[in-house]
XYZ file of C-alpha atoms in Angstrom:
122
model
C -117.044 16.024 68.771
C -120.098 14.674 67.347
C -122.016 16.779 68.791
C -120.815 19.902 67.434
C -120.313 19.182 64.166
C -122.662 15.968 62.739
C -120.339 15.641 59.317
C -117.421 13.997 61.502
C -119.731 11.904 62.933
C -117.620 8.744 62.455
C -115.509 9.249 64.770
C -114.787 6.867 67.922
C -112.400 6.609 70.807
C -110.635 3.902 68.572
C -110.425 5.360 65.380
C -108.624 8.488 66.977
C -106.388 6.188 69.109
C -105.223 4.715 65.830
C -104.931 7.506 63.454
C -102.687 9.012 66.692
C -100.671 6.352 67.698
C -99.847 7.682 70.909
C -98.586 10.987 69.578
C -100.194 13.983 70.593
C -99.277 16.224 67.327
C -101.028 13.937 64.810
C -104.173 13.400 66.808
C -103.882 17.173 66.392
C -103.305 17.284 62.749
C -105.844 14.551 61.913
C -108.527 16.968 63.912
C -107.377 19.398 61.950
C -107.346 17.864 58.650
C -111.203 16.574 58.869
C -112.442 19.755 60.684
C -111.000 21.078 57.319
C -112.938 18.703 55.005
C -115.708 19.293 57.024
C -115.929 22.777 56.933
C -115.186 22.597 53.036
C -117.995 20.176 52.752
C -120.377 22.265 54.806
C -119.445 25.261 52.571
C -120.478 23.453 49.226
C -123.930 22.280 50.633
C -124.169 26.024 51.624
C -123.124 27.407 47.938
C -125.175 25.283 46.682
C -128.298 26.800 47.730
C -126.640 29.856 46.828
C -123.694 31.643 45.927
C -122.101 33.592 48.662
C -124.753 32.954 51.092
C -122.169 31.310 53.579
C -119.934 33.882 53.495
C -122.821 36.211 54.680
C -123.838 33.694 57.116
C -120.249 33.594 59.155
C -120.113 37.691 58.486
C -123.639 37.363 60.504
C -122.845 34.774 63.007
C -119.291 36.906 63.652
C -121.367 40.090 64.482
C -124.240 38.954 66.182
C -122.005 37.142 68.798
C -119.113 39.660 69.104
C -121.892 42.555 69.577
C -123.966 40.064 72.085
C -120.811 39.300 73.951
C -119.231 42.742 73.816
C -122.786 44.212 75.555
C -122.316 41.002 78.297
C -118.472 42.595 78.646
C -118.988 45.792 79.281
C -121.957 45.066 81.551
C -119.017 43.053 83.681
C -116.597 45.919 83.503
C -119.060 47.818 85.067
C -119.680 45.428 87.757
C -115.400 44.853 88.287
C -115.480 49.209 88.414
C -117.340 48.667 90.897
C -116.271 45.437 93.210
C -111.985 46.676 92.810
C -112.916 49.307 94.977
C -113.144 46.757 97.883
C -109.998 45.045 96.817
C -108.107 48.470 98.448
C -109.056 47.768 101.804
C -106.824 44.126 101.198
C -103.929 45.980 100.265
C -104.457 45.999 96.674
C -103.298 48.506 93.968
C -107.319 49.138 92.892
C -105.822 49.795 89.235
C -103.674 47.052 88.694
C -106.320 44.639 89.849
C -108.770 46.314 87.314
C -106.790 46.162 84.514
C -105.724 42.545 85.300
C -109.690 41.712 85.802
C -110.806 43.661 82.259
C -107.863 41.770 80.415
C -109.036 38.644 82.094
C -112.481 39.266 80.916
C -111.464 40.650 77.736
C -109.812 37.335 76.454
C -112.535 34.859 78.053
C -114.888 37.090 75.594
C -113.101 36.748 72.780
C -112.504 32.890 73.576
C -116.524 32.763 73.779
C -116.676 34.198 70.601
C -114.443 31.953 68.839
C -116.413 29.257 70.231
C -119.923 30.858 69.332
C -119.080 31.339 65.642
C -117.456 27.423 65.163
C -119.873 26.127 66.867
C -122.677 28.200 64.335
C -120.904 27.503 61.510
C -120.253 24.050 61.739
């Protein structure tokens, strides 16, 4: 965890082990709760330097990494066009495995891009 955001840097296998308590929904909601003050933190150093600047800086980080990704994406559509085409000689509906690769791809991208921007802005 540390290593993604520094301002939870306190953190230790103990510490979560006791604010948890064996329960897997508080861990959860303590993670939560001080990625929260974290972020809120982060956003008043931010502000500080000045107003509305970190608002432009997720609008940025959100664009840059959805247009990087979406160029990556379509690049591997193109190379699943072409691959499903072998997938008829197994027997295969070529369609239904395309579609089922693109959605497959589709929601790894937007996973990646979740993970991009959280990781920039934290």
């Amino acid at each position: 965890m540390q290593q993604y955001c520094y301002m939870i840097n306190d953190l230790d296998a103990d510490k979560l082990a006791k604010e948890a308590q064996g329960d897997y929904e508080r861990l959860r909601a303590y993670l939560r709760r001080r990625s929260v003050e974290a972020y809120r933190e982060k956003v008043k150093q931010v502000e500080s330097v000045e107003a509305g600047l970190m608002e432009q800086a997720q609008r940025f980080f959100l664009l840059t990494q959805t247009d990087n990704l979406w160029k990556e994406h379509l690049q591997r559509i193109k190379f699943v066009q072409q691959a499903v085409g072998l997938r008829g000689y197994a027997q295969r509906d070529p369609l239904v495995e395309y579609k089922l690769e693109g959605y497959n791809l589709f929601v790894e991208m937007m996973a990646q891009i979740r993970r991009n921007v959280i990781y920039n802005v934290y």
